[in-house]
Tab-separated table of N, CA and C in Angstrom:
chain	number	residue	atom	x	y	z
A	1	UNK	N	110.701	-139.477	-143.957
A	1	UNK	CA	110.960	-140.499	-142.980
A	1	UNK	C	109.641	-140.954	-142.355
A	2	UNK	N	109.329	-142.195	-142.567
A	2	UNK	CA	108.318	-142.807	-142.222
A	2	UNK	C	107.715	-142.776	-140.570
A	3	UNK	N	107.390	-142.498	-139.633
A	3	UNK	CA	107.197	-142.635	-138.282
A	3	UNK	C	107.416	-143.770	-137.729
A	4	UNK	N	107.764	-144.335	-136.375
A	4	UNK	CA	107.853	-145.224	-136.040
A	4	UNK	C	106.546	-146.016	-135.502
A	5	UNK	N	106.351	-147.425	-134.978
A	5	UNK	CA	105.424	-147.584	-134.813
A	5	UNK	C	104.721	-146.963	-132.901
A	6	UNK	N	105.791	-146.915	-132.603
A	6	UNK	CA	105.726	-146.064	-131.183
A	6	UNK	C	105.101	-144.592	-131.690
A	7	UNK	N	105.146	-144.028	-132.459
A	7	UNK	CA	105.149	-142.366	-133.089
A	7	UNK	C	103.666	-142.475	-133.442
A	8	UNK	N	103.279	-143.681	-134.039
A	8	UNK	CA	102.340	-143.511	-134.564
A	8	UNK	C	101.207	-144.421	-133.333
A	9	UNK	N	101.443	-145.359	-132.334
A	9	UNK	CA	100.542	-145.271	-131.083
A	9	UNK	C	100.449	-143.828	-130.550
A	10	UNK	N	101.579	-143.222	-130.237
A	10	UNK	CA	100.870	-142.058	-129.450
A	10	UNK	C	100.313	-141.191	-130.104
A	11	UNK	N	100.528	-140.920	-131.159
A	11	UNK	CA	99.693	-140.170	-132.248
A	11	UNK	C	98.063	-140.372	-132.184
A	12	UNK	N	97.857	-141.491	-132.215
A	12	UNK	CA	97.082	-142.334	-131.949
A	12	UNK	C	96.202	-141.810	-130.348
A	13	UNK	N	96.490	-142.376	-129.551
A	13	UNK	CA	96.295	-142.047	-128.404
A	13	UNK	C	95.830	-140.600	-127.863
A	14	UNK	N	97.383	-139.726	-128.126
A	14	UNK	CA	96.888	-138.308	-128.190
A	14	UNK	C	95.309	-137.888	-128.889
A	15	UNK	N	95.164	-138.208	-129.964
A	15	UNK	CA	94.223	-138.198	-130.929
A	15	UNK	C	92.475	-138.667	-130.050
A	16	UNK	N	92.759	-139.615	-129.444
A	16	UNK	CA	91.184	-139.985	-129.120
A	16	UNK	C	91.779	-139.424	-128.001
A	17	UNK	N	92.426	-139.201	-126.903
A	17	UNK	CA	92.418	-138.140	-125.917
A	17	UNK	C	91.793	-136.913	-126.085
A	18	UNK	N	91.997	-136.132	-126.966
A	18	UNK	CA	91.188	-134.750	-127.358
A	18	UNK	C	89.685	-135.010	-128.043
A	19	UNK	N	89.407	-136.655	-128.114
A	19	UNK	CA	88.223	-136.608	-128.532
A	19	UNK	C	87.444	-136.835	-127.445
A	20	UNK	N	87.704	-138.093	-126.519
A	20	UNK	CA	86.855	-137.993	-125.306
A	20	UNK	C	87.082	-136.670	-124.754
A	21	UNK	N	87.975	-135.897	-124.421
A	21	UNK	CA	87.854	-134.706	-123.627
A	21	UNK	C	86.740	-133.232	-124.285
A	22	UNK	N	86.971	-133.644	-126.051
A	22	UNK	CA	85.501	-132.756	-126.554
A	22	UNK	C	84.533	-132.925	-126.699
A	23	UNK	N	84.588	-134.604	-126.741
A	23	UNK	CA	82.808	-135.154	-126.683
A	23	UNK	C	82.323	-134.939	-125.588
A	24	UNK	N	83.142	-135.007	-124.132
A	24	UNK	CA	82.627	-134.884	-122.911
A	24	UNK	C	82.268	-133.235	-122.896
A	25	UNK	N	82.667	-132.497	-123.954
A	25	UNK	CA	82.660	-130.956	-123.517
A	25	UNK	C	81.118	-130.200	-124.488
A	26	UNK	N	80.844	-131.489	-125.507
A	26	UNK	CA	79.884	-131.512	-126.019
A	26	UNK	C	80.339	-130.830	-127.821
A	27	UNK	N	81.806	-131.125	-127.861
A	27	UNK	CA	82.360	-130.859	-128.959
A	27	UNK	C	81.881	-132.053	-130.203
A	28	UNK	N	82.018	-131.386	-131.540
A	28	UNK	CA	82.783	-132.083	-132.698
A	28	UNK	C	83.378	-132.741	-132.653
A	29	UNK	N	83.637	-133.762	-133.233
A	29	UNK	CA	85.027	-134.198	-133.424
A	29	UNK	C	85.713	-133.334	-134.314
A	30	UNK	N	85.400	-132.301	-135.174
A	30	UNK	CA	85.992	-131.804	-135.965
A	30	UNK	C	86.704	-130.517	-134.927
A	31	UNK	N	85.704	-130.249	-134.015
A	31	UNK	CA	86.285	-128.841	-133.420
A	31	UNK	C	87.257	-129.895	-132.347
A	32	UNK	N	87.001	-130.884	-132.110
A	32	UNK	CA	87.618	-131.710	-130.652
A	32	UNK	C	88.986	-131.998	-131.376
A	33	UNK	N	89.551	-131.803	-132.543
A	33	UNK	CA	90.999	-131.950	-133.128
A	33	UNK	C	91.548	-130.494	-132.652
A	34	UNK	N	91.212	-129.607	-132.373
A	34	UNK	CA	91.703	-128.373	-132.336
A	34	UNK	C	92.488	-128.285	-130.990
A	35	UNK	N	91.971	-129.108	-130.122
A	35	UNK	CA	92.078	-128.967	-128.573
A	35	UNK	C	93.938	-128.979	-128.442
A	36	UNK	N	94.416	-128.032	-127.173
A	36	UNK	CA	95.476	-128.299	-127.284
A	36	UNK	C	96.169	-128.275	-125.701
A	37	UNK	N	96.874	-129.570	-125.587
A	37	UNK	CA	97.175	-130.042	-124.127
A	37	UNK	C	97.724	-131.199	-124.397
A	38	UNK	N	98.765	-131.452	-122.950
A	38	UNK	CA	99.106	-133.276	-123.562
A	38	UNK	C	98.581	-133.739	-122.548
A	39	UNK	N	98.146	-133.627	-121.717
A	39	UNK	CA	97.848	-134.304	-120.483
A	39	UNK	C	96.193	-134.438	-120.365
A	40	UNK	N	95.635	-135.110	-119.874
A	40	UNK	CA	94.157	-135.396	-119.754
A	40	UNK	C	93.698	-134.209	-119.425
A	41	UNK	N	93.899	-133.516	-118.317
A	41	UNK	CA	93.109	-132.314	-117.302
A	41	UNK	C	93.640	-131.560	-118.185
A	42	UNK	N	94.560	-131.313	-118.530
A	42	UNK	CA	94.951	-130.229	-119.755
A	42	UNK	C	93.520	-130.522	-120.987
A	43	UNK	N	93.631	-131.457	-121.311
A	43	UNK	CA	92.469	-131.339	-122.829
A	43	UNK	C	91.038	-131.084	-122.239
A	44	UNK	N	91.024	-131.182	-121.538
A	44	UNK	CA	89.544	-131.472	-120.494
A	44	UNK	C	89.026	-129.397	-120.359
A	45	UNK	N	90.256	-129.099	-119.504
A	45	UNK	CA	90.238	-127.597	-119.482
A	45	UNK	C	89.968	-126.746	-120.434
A	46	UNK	N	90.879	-127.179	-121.779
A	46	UNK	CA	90.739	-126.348	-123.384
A	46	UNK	C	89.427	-126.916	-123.572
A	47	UNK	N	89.142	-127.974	-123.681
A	47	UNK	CA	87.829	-128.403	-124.206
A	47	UNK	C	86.513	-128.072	-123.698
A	48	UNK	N	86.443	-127.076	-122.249
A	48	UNK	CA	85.863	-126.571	-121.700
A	48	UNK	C	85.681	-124.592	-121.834
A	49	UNK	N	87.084	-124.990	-121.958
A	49	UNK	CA	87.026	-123.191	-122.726
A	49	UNK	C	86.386	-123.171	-123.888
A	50	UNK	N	86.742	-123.609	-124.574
A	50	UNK	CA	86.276	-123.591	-126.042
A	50	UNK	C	85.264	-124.015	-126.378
A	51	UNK	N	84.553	-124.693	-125.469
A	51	UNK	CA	83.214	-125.023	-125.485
A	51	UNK	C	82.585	-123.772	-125.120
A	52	UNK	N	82.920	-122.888	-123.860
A	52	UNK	CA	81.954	-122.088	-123.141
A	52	UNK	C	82.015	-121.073	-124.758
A	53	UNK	N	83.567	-120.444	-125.071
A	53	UNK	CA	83.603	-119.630	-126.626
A	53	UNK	C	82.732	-119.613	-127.496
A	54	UNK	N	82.101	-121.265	-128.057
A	54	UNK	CA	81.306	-121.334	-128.809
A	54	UNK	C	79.857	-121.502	-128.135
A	55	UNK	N	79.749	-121.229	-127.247
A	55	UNK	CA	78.301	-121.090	-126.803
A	55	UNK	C	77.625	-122.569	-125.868
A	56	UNK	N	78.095	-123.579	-126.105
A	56	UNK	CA	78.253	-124.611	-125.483
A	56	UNK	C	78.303	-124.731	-124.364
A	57	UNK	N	77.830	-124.152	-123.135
A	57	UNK	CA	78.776	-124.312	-121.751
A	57	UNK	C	77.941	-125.390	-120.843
A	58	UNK	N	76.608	-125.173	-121.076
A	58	UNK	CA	76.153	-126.299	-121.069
A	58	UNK	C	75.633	-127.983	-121.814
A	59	UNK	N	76.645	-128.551	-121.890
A	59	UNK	CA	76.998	-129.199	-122.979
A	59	UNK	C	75.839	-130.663	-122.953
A	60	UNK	N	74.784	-131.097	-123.795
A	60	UNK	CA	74.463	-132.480	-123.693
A	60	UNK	C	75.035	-133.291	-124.131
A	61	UNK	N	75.627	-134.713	-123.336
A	61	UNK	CA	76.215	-135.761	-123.852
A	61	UNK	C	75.222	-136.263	-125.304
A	62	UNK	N	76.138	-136.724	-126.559
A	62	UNK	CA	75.549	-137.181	-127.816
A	62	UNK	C	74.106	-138.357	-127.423
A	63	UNK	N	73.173	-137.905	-128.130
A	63	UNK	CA	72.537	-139.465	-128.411
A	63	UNK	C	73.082	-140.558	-128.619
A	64	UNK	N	72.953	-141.876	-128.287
A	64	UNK	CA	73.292	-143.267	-128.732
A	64	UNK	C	72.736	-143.626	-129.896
A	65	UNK	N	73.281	-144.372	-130.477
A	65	UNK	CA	73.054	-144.906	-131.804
A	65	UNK	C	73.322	-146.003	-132.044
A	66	UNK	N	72.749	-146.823	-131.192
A	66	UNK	CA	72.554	-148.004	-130.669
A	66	UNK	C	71.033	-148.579	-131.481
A	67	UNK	N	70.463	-149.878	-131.832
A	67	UNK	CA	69.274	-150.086	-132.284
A	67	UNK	C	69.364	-149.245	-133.856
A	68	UNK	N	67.834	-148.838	-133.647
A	68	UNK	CA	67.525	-148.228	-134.745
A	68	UNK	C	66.303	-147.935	-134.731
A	69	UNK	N	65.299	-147.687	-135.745
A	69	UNK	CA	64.174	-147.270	-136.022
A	69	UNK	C	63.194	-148.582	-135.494
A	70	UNK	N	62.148	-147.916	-134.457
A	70	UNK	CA	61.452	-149.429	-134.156
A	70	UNK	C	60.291	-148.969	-134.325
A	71	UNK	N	59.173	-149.659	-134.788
A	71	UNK	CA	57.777	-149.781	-135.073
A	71	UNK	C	57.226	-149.852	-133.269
A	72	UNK	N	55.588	-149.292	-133.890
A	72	UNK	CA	55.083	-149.032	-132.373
A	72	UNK	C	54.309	-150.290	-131.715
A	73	UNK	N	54.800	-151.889	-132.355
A	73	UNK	CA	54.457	-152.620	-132.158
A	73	UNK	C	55.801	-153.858	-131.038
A	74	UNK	N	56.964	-152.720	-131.088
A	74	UNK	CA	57.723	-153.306	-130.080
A	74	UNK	C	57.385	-152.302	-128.896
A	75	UNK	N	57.669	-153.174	-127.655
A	75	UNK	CA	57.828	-152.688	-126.162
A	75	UNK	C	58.942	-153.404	-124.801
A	76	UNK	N	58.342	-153.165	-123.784
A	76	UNK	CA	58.997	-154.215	-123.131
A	76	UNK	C	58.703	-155.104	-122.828
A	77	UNK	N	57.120	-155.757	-123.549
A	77	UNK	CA	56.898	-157.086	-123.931
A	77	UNK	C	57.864	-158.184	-124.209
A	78	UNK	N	58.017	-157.574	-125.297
A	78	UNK	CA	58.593	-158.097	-126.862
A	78	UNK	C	60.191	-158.499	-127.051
A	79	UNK	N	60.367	-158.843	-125.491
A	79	UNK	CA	61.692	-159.512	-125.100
A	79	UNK	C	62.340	-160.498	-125.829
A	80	UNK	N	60.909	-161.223	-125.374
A	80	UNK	CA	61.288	-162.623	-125.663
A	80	UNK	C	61.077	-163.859	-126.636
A	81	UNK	N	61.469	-164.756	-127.632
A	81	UNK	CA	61.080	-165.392	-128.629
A	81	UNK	C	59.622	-165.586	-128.952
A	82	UNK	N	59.121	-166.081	-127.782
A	82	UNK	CA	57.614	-166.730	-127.567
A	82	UNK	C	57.102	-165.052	-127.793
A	83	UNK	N	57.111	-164.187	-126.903
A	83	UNK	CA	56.630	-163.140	-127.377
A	83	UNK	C	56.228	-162.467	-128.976
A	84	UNK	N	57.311	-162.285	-129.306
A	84	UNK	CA	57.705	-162.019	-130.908
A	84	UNK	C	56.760	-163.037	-131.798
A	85	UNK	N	56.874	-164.144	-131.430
A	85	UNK	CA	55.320	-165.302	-132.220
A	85	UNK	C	54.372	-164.929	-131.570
A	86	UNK	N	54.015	-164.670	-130.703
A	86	UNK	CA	52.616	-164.232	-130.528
A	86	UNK	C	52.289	-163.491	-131.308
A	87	UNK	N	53.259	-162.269	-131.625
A	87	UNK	CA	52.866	-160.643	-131.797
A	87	UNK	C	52.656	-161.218	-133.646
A	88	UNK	N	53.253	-162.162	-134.167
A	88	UNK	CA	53.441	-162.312	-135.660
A	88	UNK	C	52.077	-162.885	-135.573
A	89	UNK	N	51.598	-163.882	-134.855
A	89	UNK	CA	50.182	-164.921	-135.216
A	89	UNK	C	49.169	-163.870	-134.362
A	90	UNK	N	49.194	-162.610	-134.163
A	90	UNK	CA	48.393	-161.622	-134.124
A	90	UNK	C	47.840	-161.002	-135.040
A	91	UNK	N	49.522	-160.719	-135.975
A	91	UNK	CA	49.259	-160.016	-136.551
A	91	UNK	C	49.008	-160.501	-138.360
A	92	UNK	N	49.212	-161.767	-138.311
A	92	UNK	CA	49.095	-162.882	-139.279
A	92	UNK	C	48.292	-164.056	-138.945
A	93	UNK	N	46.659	-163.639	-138.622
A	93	UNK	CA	45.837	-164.949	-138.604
A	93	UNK	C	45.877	-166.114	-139.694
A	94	UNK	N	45.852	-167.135	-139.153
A	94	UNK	CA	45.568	-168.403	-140.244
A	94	UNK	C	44.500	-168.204	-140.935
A	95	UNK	N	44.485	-168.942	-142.191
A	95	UNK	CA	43.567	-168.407	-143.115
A	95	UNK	C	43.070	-170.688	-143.294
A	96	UNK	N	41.888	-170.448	-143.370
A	96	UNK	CA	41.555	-171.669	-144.202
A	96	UNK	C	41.991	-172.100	-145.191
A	97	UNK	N	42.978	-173.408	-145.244
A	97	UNK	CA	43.754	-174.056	-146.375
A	97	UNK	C	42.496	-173.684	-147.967
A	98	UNK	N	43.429	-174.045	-148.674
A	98	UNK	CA	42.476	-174.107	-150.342
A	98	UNK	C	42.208	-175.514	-150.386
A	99	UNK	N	40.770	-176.365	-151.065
A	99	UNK	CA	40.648	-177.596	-150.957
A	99	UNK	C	41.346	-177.826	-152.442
A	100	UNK	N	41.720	-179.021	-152.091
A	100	UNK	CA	42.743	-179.899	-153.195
A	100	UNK	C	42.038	-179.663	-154.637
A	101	UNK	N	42.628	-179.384	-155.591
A	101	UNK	CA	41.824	-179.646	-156.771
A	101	UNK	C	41.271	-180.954	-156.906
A	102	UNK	N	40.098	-180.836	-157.706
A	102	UNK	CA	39.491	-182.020	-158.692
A	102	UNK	C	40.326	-182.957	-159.749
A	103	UNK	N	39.997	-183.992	-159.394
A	103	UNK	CA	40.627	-184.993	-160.987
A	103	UNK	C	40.600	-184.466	-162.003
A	104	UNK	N	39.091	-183.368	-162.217
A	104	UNK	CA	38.593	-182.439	-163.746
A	104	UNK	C	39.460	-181.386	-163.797
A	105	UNK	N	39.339	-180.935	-162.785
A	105	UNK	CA	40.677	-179.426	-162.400
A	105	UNK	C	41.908	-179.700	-163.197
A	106	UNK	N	42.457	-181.188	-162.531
A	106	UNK	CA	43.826	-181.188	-162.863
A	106	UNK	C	44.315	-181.918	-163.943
A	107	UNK	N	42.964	-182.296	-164.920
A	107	UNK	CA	43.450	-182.892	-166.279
A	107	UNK	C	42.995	-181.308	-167.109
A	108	UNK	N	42.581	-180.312	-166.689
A	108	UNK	CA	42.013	-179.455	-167.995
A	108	UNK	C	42.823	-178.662	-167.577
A	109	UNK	N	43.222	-177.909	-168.883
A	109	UNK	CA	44.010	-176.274	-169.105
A	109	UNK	C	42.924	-175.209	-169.373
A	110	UNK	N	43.350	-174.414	-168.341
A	110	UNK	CA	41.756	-173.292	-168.527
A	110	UNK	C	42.383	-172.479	-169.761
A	111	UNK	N	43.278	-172.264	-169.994
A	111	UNK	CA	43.710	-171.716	-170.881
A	111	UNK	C	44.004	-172.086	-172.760
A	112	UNK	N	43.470	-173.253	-172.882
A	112	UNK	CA	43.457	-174.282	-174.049
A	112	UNK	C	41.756	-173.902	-174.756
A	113	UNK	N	42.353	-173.626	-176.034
A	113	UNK	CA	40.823	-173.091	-176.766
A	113	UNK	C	40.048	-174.126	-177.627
A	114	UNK	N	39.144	-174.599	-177.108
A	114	UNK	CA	38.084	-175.734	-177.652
A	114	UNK	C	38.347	-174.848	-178.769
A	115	UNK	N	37.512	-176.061	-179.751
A	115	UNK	CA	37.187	-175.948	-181.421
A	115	UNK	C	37.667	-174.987	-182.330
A	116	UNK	N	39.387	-174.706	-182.319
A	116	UNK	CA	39.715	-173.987	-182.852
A	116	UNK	C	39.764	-174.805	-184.334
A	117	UNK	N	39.514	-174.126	-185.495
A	117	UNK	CA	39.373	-174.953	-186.652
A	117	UNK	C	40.317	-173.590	-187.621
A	118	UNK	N	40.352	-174.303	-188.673
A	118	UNK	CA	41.387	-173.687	-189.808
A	118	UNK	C	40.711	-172.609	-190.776
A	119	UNK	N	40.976	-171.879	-191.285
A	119	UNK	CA	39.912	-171.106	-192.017
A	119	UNK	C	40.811	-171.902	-193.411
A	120	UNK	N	39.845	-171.150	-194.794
A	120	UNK	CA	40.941	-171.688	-196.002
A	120	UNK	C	40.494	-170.536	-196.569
């Protein structure tokens, strides 16, 4: 028998209930499924026992994982558009254009072999 869709919100619900209450406890999510309570202060409590059990009692909230890997060329400069072009035409000076080819340039193939002749 399939669950209903009510069965499967609180399922639901219950479910990230025992996860905020083990992430806050500095749990797993794998150990934060174990937790057992229906009520908030109920998961909060187990998730505190079972934290101190496994050694945890002083628990650090997770790192964010927000961003990503940044080079040591961002700061709190580097806000803003105009910023970000500066930091590129810093780090990418202009170079002196190439002068136009010659009329001679652009009728010859450097690659075309004068006086090739036939042997017999």
């Amino acid at each position: 028998m399939e669950p209903t869709p009510e069965q499967q919100r609180d399922a639901a619900l219950s479910e990230l209930a025992r996860l905020k209450a083990g992430l806050a406890a500095g749990l797993t999510p794998e150990q934060s499924a174990r937790l057992q309570g229906t009520t908030e202060e109920e998961l909060t409590a187990d998730a505190t026992a079972f934290a101190a059990e496994l050694g945890a009692a002083n628990p650090t909230p997770p790192a964010t994982r927000s961003g990503g890997a940044r080079g040591s060329d961002v700061g709190a400069s580097a806000g803003s558009l105009e910023a970000g072009a500066e930091a590129y035409r810093r780090k990418h000076p202009q170079r002196e254009p190439r002068p136009a080819p010659t009329e001679a340039q652009r009728q010859t193939n450097p690659l075309a072999e004068n006086g090739y002749t036939m042997g017999s």
